[in-house]
PDB file of C-alpha atoms in Angstrom:
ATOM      1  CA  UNK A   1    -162.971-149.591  82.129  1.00 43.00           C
ATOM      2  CA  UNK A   2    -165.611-152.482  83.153  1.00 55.00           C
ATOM      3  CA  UNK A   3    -165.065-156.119  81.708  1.00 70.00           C
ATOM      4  CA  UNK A   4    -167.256-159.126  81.816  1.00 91.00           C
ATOM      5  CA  UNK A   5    -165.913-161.514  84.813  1.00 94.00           C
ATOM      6  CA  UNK A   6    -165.589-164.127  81.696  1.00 95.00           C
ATOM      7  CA  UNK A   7    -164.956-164.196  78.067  1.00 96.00           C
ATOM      8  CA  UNK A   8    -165.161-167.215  76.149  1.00 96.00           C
ATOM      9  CA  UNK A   9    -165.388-167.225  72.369  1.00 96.00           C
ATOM     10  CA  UNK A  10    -164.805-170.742  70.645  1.00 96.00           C
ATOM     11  CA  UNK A  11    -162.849-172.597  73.110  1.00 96.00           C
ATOM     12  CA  UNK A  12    -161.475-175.841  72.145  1.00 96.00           C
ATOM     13  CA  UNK A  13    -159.706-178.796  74.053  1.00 96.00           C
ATOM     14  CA  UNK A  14    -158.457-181.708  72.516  1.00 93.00           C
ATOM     15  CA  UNK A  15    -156.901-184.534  74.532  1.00 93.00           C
ATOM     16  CA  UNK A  16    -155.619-186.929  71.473  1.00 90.00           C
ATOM     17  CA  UNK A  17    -158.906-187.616  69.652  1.00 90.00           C
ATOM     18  CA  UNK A  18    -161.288-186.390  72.664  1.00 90.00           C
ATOM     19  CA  UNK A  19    -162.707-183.234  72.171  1.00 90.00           C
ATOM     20  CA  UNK A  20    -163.620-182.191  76.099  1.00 94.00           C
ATOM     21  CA  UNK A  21    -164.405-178.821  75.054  1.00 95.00           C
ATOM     22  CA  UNK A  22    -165.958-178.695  71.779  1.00 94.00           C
ATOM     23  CA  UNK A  23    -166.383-174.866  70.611  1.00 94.00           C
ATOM     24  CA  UNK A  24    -167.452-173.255  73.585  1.00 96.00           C
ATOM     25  CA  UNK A  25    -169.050-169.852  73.769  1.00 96.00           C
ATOM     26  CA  UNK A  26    -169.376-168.931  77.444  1.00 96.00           C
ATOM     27  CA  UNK A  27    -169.523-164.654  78.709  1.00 96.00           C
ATOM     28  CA  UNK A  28    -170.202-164.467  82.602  1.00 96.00           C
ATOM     29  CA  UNK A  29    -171.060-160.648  83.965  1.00 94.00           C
ATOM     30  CA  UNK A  30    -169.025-159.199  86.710  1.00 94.00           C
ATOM     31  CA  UNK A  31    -170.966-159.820  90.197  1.00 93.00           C
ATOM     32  CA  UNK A  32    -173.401-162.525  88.545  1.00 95.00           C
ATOM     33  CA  UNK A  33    -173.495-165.872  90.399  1.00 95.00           C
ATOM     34  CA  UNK A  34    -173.326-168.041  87.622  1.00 96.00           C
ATOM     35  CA  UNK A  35    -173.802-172.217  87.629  1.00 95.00           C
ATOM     36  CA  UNK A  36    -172.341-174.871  85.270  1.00 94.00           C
ATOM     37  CA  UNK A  37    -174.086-177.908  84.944  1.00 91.00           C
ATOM     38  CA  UNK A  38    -173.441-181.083  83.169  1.00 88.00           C
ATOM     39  CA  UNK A  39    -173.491-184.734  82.853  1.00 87.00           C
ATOM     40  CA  UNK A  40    -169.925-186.525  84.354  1.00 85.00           C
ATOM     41  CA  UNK A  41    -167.033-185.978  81.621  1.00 86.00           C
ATOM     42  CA  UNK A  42    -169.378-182.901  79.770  1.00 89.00           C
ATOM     43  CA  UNK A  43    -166.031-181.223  79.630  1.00 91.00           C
ATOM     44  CA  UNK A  44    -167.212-178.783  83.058  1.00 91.00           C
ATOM     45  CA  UNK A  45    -163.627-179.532  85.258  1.00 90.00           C
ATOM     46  CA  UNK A  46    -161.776-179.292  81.953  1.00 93.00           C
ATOM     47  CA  UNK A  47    -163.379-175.419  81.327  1.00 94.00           C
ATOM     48  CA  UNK A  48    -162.247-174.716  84.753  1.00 92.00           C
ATOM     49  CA  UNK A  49    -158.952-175.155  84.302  1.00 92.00           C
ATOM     50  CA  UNK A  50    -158.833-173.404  80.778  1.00 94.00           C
ATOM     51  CA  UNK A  51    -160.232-170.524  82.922  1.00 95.00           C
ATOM     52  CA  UNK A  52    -158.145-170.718  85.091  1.00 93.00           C
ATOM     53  CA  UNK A  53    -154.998-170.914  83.063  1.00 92.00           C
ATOM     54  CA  UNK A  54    -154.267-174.460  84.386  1.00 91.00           C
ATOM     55  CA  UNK A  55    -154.793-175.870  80.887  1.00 94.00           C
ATOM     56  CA  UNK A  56    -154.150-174.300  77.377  1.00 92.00           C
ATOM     57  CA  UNK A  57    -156.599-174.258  75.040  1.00 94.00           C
ATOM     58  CA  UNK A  58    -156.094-175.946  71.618  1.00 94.00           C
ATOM     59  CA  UNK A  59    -157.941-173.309  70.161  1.00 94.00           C
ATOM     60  CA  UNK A  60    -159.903-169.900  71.404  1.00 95.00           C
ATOM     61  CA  UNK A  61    -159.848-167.172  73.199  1.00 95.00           C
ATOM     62  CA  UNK A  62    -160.698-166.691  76.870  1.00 95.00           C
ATOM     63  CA  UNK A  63    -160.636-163.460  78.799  1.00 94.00           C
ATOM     64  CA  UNK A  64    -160.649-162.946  82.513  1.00 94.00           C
ATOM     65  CA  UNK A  65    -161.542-159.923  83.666  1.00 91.00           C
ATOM     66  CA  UNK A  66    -160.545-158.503  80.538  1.00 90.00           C
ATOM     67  CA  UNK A  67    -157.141-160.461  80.006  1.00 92.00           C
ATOM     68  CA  UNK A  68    -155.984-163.374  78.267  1.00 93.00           C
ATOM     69  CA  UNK A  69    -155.307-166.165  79.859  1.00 93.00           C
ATOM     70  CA  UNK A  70    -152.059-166.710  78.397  1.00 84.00           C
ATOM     71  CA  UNK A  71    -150.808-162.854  78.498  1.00 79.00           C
ATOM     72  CA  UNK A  72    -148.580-161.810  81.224  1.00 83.00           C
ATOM     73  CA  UNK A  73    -150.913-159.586  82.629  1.00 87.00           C
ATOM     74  CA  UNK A  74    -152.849-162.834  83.414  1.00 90.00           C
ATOM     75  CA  UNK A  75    -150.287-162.978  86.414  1.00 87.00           C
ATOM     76  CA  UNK A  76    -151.753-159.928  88.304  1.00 87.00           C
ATOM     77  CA  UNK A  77    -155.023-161.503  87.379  1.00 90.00           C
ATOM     78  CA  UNK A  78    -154.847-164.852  89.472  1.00 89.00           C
ATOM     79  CA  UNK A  79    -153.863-163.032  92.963  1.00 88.00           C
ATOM     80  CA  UNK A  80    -157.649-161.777  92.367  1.00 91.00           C
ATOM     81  CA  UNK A  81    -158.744-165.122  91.836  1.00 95.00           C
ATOM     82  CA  UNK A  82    -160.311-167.922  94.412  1.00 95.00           C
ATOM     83  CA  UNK A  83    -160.300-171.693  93.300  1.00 95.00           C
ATOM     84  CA  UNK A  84    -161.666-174.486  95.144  1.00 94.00           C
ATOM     85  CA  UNK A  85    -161.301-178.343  92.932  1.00 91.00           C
ATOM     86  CA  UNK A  86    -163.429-180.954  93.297  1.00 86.00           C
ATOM     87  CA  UNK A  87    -160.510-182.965  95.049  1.00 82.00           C
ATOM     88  CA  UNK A  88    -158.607-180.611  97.132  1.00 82.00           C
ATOM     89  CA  UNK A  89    -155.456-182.466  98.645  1.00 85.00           C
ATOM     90  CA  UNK A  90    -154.277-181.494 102.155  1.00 89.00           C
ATOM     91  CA  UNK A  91    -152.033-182.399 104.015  1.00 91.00           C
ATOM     92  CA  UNK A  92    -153.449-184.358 107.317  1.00 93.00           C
ATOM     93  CA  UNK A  93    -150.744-183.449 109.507  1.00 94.00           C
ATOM     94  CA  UNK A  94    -151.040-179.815 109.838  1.00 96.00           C
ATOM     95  CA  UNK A  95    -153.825-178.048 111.430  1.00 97.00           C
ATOM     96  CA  UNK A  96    -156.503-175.948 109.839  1.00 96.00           C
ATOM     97  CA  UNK A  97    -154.873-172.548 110.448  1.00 97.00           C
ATOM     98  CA  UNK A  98    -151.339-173.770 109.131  1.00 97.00           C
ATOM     99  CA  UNK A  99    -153.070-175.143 106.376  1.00 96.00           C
ATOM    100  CA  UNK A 100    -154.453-171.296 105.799  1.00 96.00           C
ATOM    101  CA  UNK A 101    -151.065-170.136 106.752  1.00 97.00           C
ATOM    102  CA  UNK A 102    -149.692-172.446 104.002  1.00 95.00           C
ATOM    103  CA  UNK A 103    -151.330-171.254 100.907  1.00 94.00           C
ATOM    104  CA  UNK A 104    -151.578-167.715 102.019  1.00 95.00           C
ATOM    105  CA  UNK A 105    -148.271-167.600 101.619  1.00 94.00           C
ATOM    106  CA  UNK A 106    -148.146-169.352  98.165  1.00 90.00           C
ATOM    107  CA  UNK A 107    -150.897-166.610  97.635  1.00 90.00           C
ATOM    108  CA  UNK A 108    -148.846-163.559  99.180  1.00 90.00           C
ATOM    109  CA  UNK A 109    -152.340-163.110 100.892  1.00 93.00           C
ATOM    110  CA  UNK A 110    -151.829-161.441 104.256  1.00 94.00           C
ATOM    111  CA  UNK A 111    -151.909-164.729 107.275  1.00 96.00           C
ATOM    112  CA  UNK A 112    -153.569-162.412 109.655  1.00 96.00           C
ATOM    113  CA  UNK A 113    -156.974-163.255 107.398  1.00 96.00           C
ATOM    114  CA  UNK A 114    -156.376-166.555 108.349  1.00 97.00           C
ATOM    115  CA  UNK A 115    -158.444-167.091 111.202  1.00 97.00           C
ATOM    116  CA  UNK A 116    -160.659-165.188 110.553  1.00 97.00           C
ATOM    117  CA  UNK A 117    -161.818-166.528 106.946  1.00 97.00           C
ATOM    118  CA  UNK A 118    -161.911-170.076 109.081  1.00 97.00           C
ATOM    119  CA  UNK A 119    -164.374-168.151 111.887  1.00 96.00           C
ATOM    120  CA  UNK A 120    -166.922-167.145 108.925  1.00 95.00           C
ATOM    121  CA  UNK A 121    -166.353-170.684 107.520  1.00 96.00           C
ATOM    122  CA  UNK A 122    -167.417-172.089 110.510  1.00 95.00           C
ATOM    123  CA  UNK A 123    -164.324-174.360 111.653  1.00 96.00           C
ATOM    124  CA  UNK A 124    -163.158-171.675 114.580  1.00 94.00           C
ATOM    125  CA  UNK A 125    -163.164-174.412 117.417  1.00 95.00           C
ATOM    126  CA  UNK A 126    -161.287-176.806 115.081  1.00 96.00           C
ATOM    127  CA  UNK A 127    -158.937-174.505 113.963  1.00 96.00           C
ATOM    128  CA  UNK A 128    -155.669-175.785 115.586  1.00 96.00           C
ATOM    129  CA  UNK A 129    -156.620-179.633 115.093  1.00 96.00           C
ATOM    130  CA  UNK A 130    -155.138-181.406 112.908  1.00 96.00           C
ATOM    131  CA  UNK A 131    -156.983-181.847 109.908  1.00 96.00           C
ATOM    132  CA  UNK A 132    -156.596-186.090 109.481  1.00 95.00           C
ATOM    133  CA  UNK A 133    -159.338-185.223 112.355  1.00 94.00           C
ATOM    134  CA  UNK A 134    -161.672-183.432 109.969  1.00 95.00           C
ATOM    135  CA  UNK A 135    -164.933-184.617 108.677  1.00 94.00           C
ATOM    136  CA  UNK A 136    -165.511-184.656 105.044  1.00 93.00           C
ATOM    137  CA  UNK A 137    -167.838-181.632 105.962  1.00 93.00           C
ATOM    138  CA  UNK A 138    -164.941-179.820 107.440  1.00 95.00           C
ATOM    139  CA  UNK A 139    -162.293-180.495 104.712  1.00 95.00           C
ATOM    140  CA  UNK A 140    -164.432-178.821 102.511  1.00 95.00           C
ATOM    141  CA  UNK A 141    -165.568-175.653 104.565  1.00 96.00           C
ATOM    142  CA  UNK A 142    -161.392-175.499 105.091  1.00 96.00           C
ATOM    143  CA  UNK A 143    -161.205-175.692 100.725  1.00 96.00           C
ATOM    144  CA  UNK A 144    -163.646-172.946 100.535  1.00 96.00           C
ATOM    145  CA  UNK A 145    -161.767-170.524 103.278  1.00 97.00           C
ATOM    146  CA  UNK A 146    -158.790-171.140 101.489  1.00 96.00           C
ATOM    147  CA  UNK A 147    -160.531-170.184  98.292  1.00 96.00           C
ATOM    148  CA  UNK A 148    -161.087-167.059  99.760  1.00 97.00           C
ATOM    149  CA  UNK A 149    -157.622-165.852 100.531  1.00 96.00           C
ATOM    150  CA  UNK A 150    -156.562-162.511  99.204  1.00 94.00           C
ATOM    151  CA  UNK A 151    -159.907-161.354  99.238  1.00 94.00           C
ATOM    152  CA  UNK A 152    -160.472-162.876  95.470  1.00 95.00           C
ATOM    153  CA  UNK A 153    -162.973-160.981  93.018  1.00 95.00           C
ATOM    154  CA  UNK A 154    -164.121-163.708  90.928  1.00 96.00           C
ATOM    155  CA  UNK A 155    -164.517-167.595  92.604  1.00 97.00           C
ATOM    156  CA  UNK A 156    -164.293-170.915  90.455  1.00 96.00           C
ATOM    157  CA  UNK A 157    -166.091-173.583  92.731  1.00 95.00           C
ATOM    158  CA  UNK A 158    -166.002-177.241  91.780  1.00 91.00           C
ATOM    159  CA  UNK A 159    -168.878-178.952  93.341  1.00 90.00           C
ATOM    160  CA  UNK A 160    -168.409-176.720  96.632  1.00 92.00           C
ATOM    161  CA  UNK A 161    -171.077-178.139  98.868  1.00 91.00           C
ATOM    162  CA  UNK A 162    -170.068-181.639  98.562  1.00 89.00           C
ATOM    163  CA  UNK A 163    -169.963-183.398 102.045  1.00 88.00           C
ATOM    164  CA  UNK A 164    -171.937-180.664 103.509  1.00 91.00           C
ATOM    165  CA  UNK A 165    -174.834-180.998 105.479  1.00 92.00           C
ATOM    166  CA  UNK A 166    -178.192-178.915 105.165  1.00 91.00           C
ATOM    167  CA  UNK A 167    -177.039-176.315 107.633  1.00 92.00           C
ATOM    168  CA  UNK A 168    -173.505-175.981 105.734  1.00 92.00           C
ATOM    169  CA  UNK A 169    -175.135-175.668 102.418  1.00 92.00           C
ATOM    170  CA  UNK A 170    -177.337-173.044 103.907  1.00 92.00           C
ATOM    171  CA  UNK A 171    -174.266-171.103 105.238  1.00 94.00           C
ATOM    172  CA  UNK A 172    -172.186-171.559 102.560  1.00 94.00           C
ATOM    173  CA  UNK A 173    -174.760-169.720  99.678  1.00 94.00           C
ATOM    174  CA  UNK A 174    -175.667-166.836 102.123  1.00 95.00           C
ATOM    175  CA  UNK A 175    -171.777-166.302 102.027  1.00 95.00           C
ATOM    176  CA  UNK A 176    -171.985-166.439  98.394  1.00 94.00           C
ATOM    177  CA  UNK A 177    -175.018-163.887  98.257  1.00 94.00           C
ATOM    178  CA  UNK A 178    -172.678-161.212 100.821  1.00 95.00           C
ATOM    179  CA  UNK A 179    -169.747-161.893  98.288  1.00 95.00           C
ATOM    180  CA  UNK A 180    -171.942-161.117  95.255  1.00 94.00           C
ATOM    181  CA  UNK A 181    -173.333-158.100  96.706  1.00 94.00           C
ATOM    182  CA  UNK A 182    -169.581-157.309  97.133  1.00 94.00           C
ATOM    183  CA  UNK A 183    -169.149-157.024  93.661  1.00 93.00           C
ATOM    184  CA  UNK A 184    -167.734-161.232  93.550  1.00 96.00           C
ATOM    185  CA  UNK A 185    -168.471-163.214  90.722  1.00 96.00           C
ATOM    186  CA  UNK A 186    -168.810-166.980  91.438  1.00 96.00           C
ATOM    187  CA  UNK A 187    -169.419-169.352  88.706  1.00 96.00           C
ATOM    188  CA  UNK A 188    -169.811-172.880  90.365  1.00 94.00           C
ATOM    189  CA  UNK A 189    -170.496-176.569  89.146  1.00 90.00           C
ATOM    190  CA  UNK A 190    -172.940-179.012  90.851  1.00 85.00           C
ATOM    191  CA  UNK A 191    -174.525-182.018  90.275  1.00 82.00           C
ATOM    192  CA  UNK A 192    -177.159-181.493  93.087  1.00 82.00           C
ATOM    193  CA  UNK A 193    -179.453-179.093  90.444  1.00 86.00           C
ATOM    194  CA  UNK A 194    -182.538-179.160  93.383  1.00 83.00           C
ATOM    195  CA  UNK A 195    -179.140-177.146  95.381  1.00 84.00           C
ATOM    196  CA  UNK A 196    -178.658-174.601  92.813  1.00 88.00           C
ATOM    197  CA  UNK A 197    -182.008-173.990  91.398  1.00 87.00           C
ATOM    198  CA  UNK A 198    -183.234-170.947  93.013  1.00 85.00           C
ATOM    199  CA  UNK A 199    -179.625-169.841  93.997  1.00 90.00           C
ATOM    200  CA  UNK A 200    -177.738-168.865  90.776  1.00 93.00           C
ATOM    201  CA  UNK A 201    -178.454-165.638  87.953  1.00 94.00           C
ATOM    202  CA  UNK A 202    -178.040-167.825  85.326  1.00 95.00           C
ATOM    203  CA  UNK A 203    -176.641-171.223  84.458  1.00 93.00           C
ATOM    204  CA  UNK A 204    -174.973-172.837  81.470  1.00 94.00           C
ATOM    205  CA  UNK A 205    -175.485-176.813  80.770  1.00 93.00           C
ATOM    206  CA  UNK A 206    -172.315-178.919  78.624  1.00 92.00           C
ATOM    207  CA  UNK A 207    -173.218-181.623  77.310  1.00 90.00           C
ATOM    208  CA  UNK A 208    -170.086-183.199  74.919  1.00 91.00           C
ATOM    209  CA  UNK A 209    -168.373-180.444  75.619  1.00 93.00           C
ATOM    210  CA  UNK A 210    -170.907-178.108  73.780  1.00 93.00           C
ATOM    211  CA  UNK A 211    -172.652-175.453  75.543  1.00 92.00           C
ATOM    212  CA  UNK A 212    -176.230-176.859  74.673  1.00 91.00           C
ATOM    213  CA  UNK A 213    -178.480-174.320  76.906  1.00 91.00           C
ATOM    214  CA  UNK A 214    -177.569-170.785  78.270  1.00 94.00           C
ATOM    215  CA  UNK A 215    -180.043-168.358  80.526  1.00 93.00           C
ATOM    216  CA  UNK A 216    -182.061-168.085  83.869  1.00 92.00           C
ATOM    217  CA  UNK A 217    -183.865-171.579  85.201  1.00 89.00           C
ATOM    218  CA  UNK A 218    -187.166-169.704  83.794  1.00 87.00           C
ATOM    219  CA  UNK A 219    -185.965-169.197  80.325  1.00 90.00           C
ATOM    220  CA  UNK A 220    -184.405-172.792  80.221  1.00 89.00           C
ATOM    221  CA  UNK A 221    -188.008-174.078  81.263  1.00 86.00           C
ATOM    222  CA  UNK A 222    -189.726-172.196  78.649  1.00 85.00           C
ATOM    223  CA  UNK A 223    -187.528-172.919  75.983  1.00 86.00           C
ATOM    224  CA  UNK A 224    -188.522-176.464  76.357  1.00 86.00           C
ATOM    225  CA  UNK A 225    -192.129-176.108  76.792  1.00 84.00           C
ATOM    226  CA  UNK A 226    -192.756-178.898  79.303  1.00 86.00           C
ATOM    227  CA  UNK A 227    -195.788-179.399  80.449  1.00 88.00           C
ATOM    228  CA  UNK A 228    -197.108-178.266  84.307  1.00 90.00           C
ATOM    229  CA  UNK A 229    -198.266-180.420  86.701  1.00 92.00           C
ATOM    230  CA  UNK A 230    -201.027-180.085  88.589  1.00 92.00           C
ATOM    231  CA  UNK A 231    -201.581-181.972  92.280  1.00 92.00           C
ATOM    232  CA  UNK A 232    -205.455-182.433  92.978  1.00 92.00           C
ATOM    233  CA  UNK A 233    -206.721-182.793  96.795  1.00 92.00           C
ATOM    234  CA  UNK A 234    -210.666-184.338  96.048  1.00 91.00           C
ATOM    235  CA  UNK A 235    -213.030-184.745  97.528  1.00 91.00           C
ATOM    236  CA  UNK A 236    -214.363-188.723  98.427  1.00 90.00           C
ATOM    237  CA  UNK A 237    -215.793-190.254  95.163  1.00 86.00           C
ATOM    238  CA  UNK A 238    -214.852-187.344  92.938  1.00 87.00           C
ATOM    239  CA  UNK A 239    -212.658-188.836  90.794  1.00 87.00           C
ATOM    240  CA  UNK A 240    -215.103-189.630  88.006  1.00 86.00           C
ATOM    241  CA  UNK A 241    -216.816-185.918  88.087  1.00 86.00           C
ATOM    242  CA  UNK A 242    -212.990-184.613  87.223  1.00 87.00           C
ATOM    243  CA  UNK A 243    -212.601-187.411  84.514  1.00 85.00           C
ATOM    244  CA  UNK A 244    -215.522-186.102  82.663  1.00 85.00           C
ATOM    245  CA  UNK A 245    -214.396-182.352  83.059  1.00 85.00           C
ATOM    246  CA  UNK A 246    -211.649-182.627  81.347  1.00 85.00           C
ATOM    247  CA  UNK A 247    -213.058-184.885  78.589  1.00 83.00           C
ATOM    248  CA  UNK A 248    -213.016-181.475  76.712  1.00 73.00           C
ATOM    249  CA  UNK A 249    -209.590-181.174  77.687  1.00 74.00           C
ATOM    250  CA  UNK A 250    -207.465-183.157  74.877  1.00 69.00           C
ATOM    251  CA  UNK A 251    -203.990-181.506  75.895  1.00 73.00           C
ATOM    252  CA  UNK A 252    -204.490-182.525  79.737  1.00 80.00           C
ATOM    253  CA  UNK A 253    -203.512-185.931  80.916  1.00 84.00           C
ATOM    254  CA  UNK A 254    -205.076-187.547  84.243  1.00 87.00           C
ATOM    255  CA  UNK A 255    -204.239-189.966  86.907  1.00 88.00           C
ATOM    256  CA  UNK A 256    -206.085-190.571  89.629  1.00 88.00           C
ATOM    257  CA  UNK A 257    -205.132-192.194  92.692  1.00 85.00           C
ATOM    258  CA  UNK A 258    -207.675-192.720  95.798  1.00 83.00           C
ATOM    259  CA  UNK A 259    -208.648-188.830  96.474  1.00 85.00           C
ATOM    260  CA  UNK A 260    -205.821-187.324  94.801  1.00 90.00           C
ATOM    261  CA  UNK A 261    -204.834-186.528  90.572  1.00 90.00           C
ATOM    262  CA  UNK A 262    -201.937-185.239  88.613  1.00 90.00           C
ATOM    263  CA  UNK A 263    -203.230-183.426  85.870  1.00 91.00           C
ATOM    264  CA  UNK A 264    -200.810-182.242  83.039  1.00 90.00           C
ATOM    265  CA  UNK A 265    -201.172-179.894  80.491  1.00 88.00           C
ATOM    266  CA  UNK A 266    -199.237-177.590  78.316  1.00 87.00           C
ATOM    267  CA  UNK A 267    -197.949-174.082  79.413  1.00 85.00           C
ATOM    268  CA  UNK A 268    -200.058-172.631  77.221  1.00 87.00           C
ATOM    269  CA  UNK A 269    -203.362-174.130  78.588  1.00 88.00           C
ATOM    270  CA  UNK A 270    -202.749-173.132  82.149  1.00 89.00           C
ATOM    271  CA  UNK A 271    -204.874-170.745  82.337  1.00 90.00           C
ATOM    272  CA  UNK A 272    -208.532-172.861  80.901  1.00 88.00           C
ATOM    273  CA  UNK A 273    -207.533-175.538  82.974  1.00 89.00           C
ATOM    274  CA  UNK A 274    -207.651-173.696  86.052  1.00 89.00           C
ATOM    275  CA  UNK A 275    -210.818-172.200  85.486  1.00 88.00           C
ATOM    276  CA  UNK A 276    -212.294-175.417  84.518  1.00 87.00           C
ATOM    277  CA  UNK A 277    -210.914-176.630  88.139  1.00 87.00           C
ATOM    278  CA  UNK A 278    -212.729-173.813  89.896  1.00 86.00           C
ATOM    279  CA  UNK A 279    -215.663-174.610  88.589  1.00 85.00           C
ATOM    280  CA  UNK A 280    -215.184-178.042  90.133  1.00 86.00           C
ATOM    281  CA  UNK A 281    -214.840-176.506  93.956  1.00 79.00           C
ATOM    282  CA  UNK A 282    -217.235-179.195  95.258  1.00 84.00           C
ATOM    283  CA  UNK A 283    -214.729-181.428  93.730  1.00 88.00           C
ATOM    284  CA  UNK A 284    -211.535-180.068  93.932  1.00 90.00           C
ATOM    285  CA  UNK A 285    -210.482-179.486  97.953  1.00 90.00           C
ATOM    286  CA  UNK A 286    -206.994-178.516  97.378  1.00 91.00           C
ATOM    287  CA  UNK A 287    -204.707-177.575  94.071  1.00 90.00           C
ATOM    288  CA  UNK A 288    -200.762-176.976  93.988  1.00 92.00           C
ATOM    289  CA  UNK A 289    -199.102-176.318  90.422  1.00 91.00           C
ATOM    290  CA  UNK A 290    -195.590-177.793  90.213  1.00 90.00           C
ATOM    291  CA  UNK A 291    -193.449-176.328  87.806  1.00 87.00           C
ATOM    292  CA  UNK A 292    -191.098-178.235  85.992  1.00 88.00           C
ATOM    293  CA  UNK A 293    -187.724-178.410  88.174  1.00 87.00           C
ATOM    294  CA  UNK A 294    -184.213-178.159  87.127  1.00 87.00           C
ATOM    295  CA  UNK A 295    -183.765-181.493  86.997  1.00 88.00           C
ATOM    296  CA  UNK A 296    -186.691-181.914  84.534  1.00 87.00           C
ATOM    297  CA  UNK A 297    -184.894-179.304  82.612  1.00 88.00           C
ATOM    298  CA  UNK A 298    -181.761-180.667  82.911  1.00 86.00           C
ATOM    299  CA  UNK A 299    -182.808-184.181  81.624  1.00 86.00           C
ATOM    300  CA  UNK A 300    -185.268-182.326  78.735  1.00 85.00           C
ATOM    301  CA  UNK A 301    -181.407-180.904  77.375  1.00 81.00           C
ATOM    302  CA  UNK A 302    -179.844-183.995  78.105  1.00 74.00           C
ATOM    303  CA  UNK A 303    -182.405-186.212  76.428  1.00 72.00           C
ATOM    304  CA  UNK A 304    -182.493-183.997  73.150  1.00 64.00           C
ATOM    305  CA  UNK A 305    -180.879-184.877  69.981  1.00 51.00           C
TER     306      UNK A 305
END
């Protein structure tokens, strides 16, 4: 029988008077690569660990991969699951590959993966140094092969790319794209949205520990309605000919700057605005259309009442 990855239906966490999860409806699809997004304390860390069985929830009912997480059966469950924290604490004396050896035994995972997981990770060469030699970089590449111990089916990834440069970050979601064709689900948490934007199926943002905004970056975007913007290449002295174009144009904004413009306008008015541009092509010598980014969206959600 197929489950969702994820199963969250009013989820609750109370810490004294703090509500860090506030009613939290959450259902992730098996092989989806799913983000969670949120301002510091939204209550994102705290729905990890709810997830993962770490915490108990005050109230609610969460299901991974079809079981509770406070059922027995849940047991079974966890030797299928990969978790890499925000923090993870190591111990600087041991090398990379008895690091691996160390929680693939907590993990019953077999050690001869060791090695290996550390070659696709990257840290091959550094695998018998000691890892108070590590760069930030490293310690995390070593977090996220130790995630993947036991060959997990569904990955919980705390801000996984933190400390990792371009090329890492590169490496690290084309590993997540072979996972997911694998069948892996991986629901992960960043604060670097530019990162994430055109990586993930679908994202979630907390805000308060409320689920405020569920769905693809697209339908986010459109559920907001904000408006486009439109960089302008002109041509010398054409400035005033595009100010008195778009007189006509009440929903469009302009500013001008030397040869260059940043129109606005509403979604809706895309399309008369470019054909009014054009018709300027003696004016206009270059256009680009910049949607609104995640971080636009993100701040759109975060700014609302």
């Amino acid at each position: 029988m197929a489950y969702n990855a994820i199963e969250i239906q009013g989820a609750v966490k109370h810490f004294g008077p703090t509500r860090a999860v506030d009613g939290v409806d959450l259902t992730v699809r098996t092989g989806e690569l799913f983000g969670l997004i949120g301002h510091n304390g939204a209550g994102k860390t705290t729905l990890f660990k709810m997830m993962l069985g770490l915490l108990p929830p005050t109230r609610g009912d969460i299901r991974i991969d079809g079981q509770p997480v406070r059922g027995d059966a849940f047991r079974e469950v966890r030797r299928r699951i990969g978790y890499l924290p925000e923090s993870l604490a190591l111990y600087d004396n041991l090398s990379g590959l008895e690091i691996m050896q160390f929680f693939a035994r907590l993990k019953n995972a077999d050690l001869a993966s060791c090695l290996p997981l550390l070659e696709k990770v990257g840290l091959a060469d550094a695998a018998r140094r000691r890892v108070r030699g590590y760069s930030k970089g490293m310690r995390q590449r070593l977090g996220f092969a130790q995630a993947l111990l036991g060959s997990p089916r569904l990955l919980f990834l705390d801000e996984p790319t933190n400390g990792l440069d371009p090329q890492g970050i590169r490496e690290f979601y084309q590993l997540l794209r072979e996972l997911r064709e694998q069948g892996v689900t991986a629901l992960l948490s960043s604060h670097i949205l530019a990162e994430i934007q055109l990586r993930v199926d679908r994202l979630a943002l907390m805000k308060t520990g409320k689920m405020q905004a569920l769905g693809t970056v697209a339908e986010l975007r459109e559920a907001l309605n904000l408006p486009l913007d439109f960089q302008l290449t002109l041509a010398p002295g054409a400035g005033e000919s595009l100010q008195r174009a778009l007189a006509g144009q009440p929903a469009a904004s302009v500013q001008l700057d030397k040869d260059t413009a940043h129109v606005r306008c509403p979604r809706e008015h895309k399309m008369a605005l470019l054909h009014l541009l054009t018709n300027l092509e003696d004016s206009v010598v270059d256009l680009q259309i910049r949607e609104p980014s995640l971080e636009d969206v993100f701040l759109g959600y975060s700014d609302a009442a």
